[in-house]
XYZ file of C-alpha atoms in Angstrom:
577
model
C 145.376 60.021 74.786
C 147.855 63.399 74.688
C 144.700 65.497 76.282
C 143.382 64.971 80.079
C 142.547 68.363 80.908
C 138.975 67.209 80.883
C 139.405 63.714 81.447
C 136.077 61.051 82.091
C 136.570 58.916 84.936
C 133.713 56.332 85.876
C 133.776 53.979 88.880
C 133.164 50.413 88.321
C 131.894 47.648 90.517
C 134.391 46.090 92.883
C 134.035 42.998 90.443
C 135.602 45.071 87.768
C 137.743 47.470 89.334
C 141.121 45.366 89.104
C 140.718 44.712 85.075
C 139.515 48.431 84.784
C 142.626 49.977 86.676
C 145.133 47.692 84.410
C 143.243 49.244 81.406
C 143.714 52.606 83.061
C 147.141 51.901 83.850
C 147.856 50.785 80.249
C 146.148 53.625 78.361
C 148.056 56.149 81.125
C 151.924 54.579 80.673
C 152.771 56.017 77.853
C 153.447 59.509 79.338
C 154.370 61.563 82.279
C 151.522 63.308 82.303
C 149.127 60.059 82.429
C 151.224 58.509 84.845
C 149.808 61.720 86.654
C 146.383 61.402 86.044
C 146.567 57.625 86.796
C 147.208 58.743 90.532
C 144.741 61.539 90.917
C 142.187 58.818 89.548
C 143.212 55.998 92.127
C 143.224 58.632 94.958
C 139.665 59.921 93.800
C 137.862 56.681 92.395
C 136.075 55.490 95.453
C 134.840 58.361 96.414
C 133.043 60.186 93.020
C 130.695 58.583 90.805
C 131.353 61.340 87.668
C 134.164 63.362 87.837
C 135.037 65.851 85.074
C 138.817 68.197 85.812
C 138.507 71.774 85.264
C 141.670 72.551 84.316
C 141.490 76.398 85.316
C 141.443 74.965 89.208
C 144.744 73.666 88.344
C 146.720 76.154 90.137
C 144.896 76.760 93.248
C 143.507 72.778 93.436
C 139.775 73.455 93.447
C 137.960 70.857 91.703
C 134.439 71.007 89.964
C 132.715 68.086 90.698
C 129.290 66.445 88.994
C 126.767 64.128 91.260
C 123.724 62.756 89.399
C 121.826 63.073 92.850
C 121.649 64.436 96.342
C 122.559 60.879 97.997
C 125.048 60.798 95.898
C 126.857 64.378 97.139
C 125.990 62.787 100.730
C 127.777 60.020 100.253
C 130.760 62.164 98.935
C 134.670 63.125 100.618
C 134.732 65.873 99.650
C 136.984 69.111 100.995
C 136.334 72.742 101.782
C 136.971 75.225 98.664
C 135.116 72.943 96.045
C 132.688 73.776 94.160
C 129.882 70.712 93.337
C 127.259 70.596 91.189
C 124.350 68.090 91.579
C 122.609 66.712 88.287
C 119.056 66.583 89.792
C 117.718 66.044 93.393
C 116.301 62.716 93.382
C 115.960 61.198 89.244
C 116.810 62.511 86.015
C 115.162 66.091 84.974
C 113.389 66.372 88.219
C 114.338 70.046 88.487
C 116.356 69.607 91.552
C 119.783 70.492 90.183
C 121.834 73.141 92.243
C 125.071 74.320 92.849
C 127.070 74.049 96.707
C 130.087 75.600 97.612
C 132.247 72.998 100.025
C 133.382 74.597 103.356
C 133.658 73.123 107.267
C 130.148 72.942 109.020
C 129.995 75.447 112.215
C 127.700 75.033 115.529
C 124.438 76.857 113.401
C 124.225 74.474 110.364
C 121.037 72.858 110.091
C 120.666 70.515 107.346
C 117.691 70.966 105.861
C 118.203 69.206 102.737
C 118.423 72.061 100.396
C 120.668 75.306 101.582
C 122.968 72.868 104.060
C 123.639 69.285 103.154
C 125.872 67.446 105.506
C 128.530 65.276 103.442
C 130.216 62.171 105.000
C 133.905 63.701 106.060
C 131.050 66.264 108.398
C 132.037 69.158 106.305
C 128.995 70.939 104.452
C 128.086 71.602 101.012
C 125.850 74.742 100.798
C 123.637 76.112 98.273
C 124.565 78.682 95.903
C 121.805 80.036 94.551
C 121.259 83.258 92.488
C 117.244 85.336 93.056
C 115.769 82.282 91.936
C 115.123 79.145 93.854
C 113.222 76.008 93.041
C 111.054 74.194 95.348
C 112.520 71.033 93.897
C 115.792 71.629 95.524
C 114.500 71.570 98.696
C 113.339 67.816 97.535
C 109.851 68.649 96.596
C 108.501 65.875 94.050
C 105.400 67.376 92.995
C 104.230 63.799 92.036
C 100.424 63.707 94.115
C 98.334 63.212 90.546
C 95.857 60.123 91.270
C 93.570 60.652 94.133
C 92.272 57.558 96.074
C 88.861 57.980 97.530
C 88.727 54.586 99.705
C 91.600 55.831 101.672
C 91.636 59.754 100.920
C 94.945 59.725 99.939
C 97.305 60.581 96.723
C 99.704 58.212 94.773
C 101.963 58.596 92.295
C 100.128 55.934 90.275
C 96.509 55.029 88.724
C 96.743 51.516 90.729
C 97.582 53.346 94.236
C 100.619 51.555 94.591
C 102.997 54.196 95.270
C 101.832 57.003 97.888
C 102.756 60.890 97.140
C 104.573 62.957 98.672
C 103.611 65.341 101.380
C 105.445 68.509 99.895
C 105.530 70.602 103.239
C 108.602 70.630 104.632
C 110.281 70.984 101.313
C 108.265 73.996 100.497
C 108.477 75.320 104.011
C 112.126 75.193 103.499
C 112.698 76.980 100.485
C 110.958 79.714 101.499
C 113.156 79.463 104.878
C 116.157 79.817 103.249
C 114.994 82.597 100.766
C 114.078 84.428 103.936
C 116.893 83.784 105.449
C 118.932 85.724 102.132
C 118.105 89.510 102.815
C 117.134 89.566 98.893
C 114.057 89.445 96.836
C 114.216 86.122 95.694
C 111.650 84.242 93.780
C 110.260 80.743 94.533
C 109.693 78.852 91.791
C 107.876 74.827 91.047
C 108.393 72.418 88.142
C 105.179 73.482 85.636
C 104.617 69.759 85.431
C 104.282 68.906 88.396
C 101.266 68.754 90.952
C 102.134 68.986 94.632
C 100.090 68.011 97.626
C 101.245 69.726 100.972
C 99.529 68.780 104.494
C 100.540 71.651 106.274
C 99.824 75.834 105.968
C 103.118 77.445 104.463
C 103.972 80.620 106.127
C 105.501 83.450 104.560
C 106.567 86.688 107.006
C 109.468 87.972 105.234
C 109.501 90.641 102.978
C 110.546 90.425 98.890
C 109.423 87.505 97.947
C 107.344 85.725 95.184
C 105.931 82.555 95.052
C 105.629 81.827 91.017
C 104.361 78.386 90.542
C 105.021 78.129 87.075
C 101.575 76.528 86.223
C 102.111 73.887 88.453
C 98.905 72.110 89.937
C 98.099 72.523 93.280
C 96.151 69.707 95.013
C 96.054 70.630 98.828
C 93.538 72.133 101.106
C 96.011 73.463 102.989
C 97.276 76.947 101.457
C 100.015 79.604 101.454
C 99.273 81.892 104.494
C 101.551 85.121 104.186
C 101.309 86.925 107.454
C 102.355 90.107 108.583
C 102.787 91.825 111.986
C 99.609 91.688 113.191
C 100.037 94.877 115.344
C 99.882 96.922 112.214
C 96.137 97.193 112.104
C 96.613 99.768 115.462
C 95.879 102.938 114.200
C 94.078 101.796 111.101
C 97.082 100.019 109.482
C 98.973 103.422 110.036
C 102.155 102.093 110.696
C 103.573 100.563 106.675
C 106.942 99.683 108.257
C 105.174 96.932 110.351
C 103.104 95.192 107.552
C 104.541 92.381 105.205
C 105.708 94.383 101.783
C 106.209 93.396 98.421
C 104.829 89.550 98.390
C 103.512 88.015 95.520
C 101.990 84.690 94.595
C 100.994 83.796 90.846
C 100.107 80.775 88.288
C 99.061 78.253 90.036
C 96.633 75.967 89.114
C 94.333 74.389 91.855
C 92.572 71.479 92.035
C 92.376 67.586 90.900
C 91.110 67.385 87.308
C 90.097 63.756 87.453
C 88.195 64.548 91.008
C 86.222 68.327 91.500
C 85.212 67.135 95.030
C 88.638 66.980 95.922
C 88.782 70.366 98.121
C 91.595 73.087 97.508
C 92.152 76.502 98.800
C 93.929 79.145 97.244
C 96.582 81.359 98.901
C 95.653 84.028 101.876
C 97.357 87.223 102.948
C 97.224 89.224 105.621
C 98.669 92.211 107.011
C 100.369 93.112 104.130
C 101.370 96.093 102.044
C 102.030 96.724 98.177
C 101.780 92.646 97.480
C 99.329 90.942 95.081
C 97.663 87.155 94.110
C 97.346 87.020 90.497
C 96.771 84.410 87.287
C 95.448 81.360 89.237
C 92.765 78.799 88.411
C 90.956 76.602 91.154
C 88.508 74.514 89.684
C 87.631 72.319 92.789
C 85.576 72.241 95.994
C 86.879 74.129 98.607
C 86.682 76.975 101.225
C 88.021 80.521 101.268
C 90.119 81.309 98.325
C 92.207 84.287 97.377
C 91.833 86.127 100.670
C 93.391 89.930 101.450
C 92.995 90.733 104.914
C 93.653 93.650 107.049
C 95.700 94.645 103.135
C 96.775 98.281 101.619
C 98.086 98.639 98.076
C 97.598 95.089 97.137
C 95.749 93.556 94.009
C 94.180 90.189 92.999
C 93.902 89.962 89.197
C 93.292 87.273 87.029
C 92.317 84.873 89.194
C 89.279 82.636 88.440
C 87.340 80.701 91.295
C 85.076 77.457 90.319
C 83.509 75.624 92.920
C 82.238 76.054 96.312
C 81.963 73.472 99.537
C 79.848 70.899 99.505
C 76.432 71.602 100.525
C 76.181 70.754 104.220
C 79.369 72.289 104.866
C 80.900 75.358 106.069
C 80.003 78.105 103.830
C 82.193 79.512 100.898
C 83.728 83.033 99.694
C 84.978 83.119 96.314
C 87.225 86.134 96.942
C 87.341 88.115 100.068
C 88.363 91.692 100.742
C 88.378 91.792 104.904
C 89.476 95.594 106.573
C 91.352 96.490 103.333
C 92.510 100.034 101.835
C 93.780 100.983 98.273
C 93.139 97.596 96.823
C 91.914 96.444 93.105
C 90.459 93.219 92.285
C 90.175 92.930 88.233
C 89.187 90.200 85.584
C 88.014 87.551 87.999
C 85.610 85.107 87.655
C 83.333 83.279 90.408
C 81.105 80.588 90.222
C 80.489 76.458 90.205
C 78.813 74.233 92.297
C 78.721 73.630 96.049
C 77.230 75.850 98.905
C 78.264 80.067 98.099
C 77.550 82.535 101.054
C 78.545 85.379 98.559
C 80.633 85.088 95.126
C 83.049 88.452 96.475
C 82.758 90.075 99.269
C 84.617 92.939 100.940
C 84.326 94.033 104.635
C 85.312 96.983 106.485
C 88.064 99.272 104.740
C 88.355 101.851 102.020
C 88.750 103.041 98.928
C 88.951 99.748 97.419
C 87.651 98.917 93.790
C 86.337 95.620 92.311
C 87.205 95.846 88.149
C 85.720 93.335 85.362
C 83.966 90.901 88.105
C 81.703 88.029 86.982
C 79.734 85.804 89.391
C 77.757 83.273 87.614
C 76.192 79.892 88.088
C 76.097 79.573 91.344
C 73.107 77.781 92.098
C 73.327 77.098 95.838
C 73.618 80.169 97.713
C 73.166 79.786 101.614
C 72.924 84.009 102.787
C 72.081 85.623 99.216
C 74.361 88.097 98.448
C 77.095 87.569 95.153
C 78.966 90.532 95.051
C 78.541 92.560 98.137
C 79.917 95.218 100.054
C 79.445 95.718 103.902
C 80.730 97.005 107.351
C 81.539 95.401 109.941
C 80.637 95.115 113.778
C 83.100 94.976 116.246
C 83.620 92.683 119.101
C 82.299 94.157 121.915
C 84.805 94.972 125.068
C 83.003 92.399 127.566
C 83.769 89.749 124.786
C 86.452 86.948 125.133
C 87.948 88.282 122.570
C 88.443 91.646 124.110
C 87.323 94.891 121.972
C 88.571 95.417 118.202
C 91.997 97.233 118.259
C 91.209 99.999 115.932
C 91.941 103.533 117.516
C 91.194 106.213 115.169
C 90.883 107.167 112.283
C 88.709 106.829 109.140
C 87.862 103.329 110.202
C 85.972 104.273 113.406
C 82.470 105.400 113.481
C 80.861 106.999 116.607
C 79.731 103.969 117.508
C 83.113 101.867 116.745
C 81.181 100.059 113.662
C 83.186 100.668 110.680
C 81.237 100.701 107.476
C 83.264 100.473 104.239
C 83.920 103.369 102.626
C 84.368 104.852 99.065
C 83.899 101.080 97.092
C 83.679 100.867 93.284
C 82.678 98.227 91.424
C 83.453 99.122 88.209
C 81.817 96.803 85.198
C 80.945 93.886 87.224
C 78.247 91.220 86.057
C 76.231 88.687 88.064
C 74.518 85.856 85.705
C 72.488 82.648 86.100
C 71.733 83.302 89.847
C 68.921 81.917 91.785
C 66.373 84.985 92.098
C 66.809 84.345 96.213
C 70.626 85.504 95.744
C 71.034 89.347 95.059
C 73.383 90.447 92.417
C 75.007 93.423 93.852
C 74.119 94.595 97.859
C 75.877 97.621 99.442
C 75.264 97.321 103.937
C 76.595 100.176 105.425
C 78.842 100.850 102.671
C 79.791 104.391 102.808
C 80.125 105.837 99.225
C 79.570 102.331 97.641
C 79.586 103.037 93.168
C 78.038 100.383 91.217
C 79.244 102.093 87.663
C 78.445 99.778 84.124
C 77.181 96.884 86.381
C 74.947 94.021 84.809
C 72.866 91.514 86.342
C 70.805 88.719 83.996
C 68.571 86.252 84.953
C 69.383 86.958 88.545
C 68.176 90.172 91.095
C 69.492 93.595 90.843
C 70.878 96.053 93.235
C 70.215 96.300 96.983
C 71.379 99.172 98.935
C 70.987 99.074 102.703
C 71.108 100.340 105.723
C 71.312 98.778 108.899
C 69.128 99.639 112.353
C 72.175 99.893 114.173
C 74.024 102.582 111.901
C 75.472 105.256 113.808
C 73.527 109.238 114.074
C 76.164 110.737 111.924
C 76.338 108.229 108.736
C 75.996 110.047 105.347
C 75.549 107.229 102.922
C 76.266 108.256 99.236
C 75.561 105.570 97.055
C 76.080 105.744 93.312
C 74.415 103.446 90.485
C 75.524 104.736 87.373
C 74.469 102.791 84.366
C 72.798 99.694 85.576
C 71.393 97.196 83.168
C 69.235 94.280 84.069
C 67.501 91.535 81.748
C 65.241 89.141 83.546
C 65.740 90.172 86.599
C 64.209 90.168 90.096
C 63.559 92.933 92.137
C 65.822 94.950 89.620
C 66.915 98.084 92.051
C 66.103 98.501 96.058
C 66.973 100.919 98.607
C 66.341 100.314 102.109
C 66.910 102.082 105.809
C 65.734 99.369 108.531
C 67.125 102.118 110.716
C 64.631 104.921 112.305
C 67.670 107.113 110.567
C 67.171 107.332 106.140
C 69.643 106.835 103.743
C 71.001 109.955 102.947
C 72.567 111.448 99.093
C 72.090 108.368 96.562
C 71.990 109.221 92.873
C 70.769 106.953 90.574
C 71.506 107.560 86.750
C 71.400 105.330 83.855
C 69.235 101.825 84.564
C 67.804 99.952 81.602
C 65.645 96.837 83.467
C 64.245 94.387 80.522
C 61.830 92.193 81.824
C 61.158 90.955 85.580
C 61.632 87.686 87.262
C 59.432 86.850 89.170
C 60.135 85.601 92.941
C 57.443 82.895 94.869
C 55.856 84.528 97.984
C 57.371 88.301 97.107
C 55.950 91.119 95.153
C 57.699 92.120 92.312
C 58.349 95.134 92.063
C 60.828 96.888 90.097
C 62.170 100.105 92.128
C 61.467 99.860 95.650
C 62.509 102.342 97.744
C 62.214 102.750 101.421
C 63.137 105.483 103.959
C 65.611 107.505 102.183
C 66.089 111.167 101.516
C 67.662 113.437 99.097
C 67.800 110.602 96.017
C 68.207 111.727 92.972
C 66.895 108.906 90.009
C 67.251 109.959 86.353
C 67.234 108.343 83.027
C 65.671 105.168 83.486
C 64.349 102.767 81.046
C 62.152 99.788 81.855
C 60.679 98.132 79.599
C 58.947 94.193 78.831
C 56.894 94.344 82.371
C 53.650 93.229 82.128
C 51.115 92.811 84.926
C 53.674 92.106 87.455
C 52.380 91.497 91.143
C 54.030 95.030 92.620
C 54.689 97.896 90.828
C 56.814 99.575 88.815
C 58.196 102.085 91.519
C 57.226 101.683 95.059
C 57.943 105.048 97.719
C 57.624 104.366 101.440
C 59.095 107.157 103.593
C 60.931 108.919 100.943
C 61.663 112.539 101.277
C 62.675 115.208 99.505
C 63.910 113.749 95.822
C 63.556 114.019 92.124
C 62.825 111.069 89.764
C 63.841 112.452 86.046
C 63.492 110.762 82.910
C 62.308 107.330 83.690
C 60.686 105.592 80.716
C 58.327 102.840 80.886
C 58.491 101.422 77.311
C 56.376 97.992 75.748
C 54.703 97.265 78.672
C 51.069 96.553 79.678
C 48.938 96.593 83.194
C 45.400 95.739 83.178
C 45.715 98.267 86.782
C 47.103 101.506 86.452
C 47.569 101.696 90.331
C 50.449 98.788 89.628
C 52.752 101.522 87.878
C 53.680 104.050 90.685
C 52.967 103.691 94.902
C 53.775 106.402 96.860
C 53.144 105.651 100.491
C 51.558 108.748 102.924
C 54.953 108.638 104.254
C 56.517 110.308 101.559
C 57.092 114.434 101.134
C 58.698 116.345 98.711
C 58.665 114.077 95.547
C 58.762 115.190 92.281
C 58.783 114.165 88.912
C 60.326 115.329 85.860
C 59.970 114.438 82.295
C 58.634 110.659 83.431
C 56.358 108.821 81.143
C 54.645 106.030 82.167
């Protein structure tokens, strides 16, 4: 051999080692320059598994060294300057490989198996890593795929032999050190993997994104990013003191082999210009996809399937909580187990809901699938001590804050027991309901509450609203002493009515509001239902235009239109029943 520059040393047993050195030393004799290598090899050989010489670190002596492991580099002499490369963390292709620059270890290291690794000699080797870091060199194995029900625990294996991992720490520490860079860095997973985690992981720093790569998910625990929670003085006012520019996307949740095996997906809070986007959970589970006390932030492509069990504490499919300037679009919502509303958003402003579909949901505990409400406060003699909102658009005269200014924007509702409504606005200032559809499920409820303050101007919009088989198709309701003021209703096409036990069905009912303007309405199908077509109680001073009432036959005229003695200043235009 006349080349060593890149020369292949491999240790032996102790067995072997004398007959492999004499073969060394034979192959070696023939030149200087192998009688060379022969020592560097003897000096090196029981410390380094795989060893390949770079001969650019010639010169300055720095040598770039290969471990097939983490115990390995552990195990390792190894002296400051060097530059080490690990194959994989634990096993072949497990995604763990990394890079460590060799240097002394100082009073701060903490060896948390991924951005410090103590070596044997006590110097360090730490992680080099460029904007991208993988969970799986923080030792994460991603291997929880079997799920045992006798013990509610995951193994590796189908015979329960071998128990998973519990991911958190791992996880926890990656994002750790990412924090700990000063850079937007993204956290990435092994898309074959599926990782169980026991604990919350908390994100509070700034830049980063959590891209799961498609990996499953199988933990009811979630991803919690939190901001400063003093932001929300002043109506989140204050941008420098909320969590910016987080992300979380493609993550798959939930057991395939086992839907009852809860998951939860990922919740934010206090954040600013950050976003949850392209995940799937089809399991049971609580909460999912949360924005709370938000601005500028989206959830988008992100698909919900399956609620809690019934029995058990209530479920949200995706929640919207004291949030301004933020989009949900082309997400889906349904699946077994025990709803309280498909979406929801509370409190907040100018927020907009964009290709939503709630469907199947067949156990719904409160009724409502995609709704939009305020919210009360705590009041001051509570425990909890009174809301800490100042100002601002946010506070009513009576410290309730309504939402404000909500579209929802081509949103469906399908296959919904008749007891659940499809779309409800509650003290939902400016609420638009614009291209919404509801089928085989009830319409559109707008209401107002008895404790809504003097001052509330309620402008709701339904702008092309179609309904086939529906119940109680549109309602509008004041159960305060004060009306609902300015809605406009234009565009509604209602094919046939379901009929609810115990209810009359009607198919517009409107109660105590004023100023409404209704126009272009088609209904059509309706025959000898037990209401009426369009039922008035207290309504004042508003214009029904163009309504249409088309294939449909009532032995009783008086079931087409009710106007109560309570109502003044109605007219009608152009109507034809």
């Amino acid at each position: 051999m006349t080349n060593l520059e890149n020369m292949l040393i491999l240790e032996t047993n102790k067995k072997d080692k004398m007959k492999y050195n004499k073969r060394i030393f034979k192959l070696f004799s023939f030149t200087s320059l192998g009688i060379v290598s022969l020592i560097f090899y003897l000096f090196i050989s029981n410390n380094v598994k795989l060893l390949f010489y770079d001969s650019s670190h010639v010169n300055n002596q720095k040598k770039i060294l290969r471990f097939d492991s983490i115990l390995q580099l552990r195990d390792a002499i190894l002296q400051t300057g060097q530059i080490v490369f690990t194959e994989n963390y634990f096993t072949v292709d497990d995604g763990g490989g990394s890079k460590y620059y060799i240097r002394k270890a100082t009073i701060g290291d903490i060896d948390d198996s991924g951005s410090i690794i103590k070596l044997k000699n006590g110097n360090v080797a730490v992680l080099e890593a460029d904007k991208t870091v993988n969970i799986s060199q923080f030792g994460a194995r991603g291997n929880a795929w079997y799920y045992n029900t006798d013990d509610n625990r995951w193994y590796e294996d189908c015979n329960f032999s071998i128990p998973a991992a519990d991911d958190s720490i791992a996880i926890q520490n990656a994002i750790n050190y990412a924090a700990s860079t000063g850079n937007s860095v993204t956290i990435t997973a092994c898309p074959e993997n599926s990782y169980y985690f026991s604990k919350d992981i908390i994100i509070t720093t700034p830049h980063i994104t959590i891209d799961m790569k498609n990996a499953r998910i199988v933990s009811n625990a979630r991803f919690h990013f939190k901001g400063n929670k003093d932001s929300i003085n002043g109506a989140l006012e204050d941008d420098s003191l909320l969590l910016e520019d987080v992300h979380f996307c493609n993550a798959n949740f939930g057991d395939p082999n086992n839907f009852d095996v809860a998951c939860r997906g990922p919740k934010m809070e206090y954040v600013l210009n950050s976003s949850i986007s392209n995940c799937t959970k089809n399991a049971r589970g609580g909460t999912s996809f949360n924005l709370s006390f938000a601005k500028n932030c989206q959830i988008y492509n992100v698909h919900n399937y399956g609620a809690r069990p019934i029995g058990e504490k209530d479920t949200i499919g995706i929640l919207l909580y004291h949030t301004i300037n933020c989009v949900v679009k082309d997400c889906t919502v349904g699946g077994p187990g025990q709803w309280i509303y498909g979406v929801q958003q509370k409190g907040g402003y100018d927020n907009q809901w964009v290709n939503i579909t709630c469907h199947d949901m067949s156990d719904i505990s409160r009724g409502n699938i995609i709704r939009d409400r305020g919210d009360a406060p705590y009041h001051a003699s509570s425990s909890k001590g009174p809301y800490p909102y100042k100002t601002g658009n946010w506070a009513q005269s009576d410290n309730r804050r309504a939402s404000h200014n909500t579209k929802f924007i081509n949103c469906t509702a399908f296959n919904i027991p008749p007891k659940a409504v499809g779309f409800k606005a509650r003290e939902a200032r400016g609420t638009k309901f614009i291209d919404c559809k509801a089928k085989n499920a009830r319409g559109i409820y707008l209401q107002k509450d008895a404790l809504a303050p003097v001052d509330y101007d309620d402008h709701y919009e339904i702008i092309n609203f179609t309904g086939e088989n529906v119940a109680l198709p549109i309602g509008i309701s004041s159960n305060s002493s004060i009306p609902i003021e300015h809605a406009v209703i234009d565009g509604v096409t209602i094919n046939t009515i379901q009929p609810i036990s115990k209810i009359k069905n009607n198919a517009i009912v409107i109660n105590n509001v004023c100023n409404l303007k209704f126009s272009n309405a088609t209904i059509k199908n309706i025959a000898n239902i037990s209401g009426h077509v369009i039922n008035l109680y207290k309504v004042k001073n508003s214009v029904f235009k163009n309504i249409r009432l088309i294939n449909s036959q009532f032995t009783d005229k008086k079931s087409l239109i009710s106007i109560a003695d309570t109502c003044f200043g109605i007219h009608f235009i152009d109507c034809s029943f």
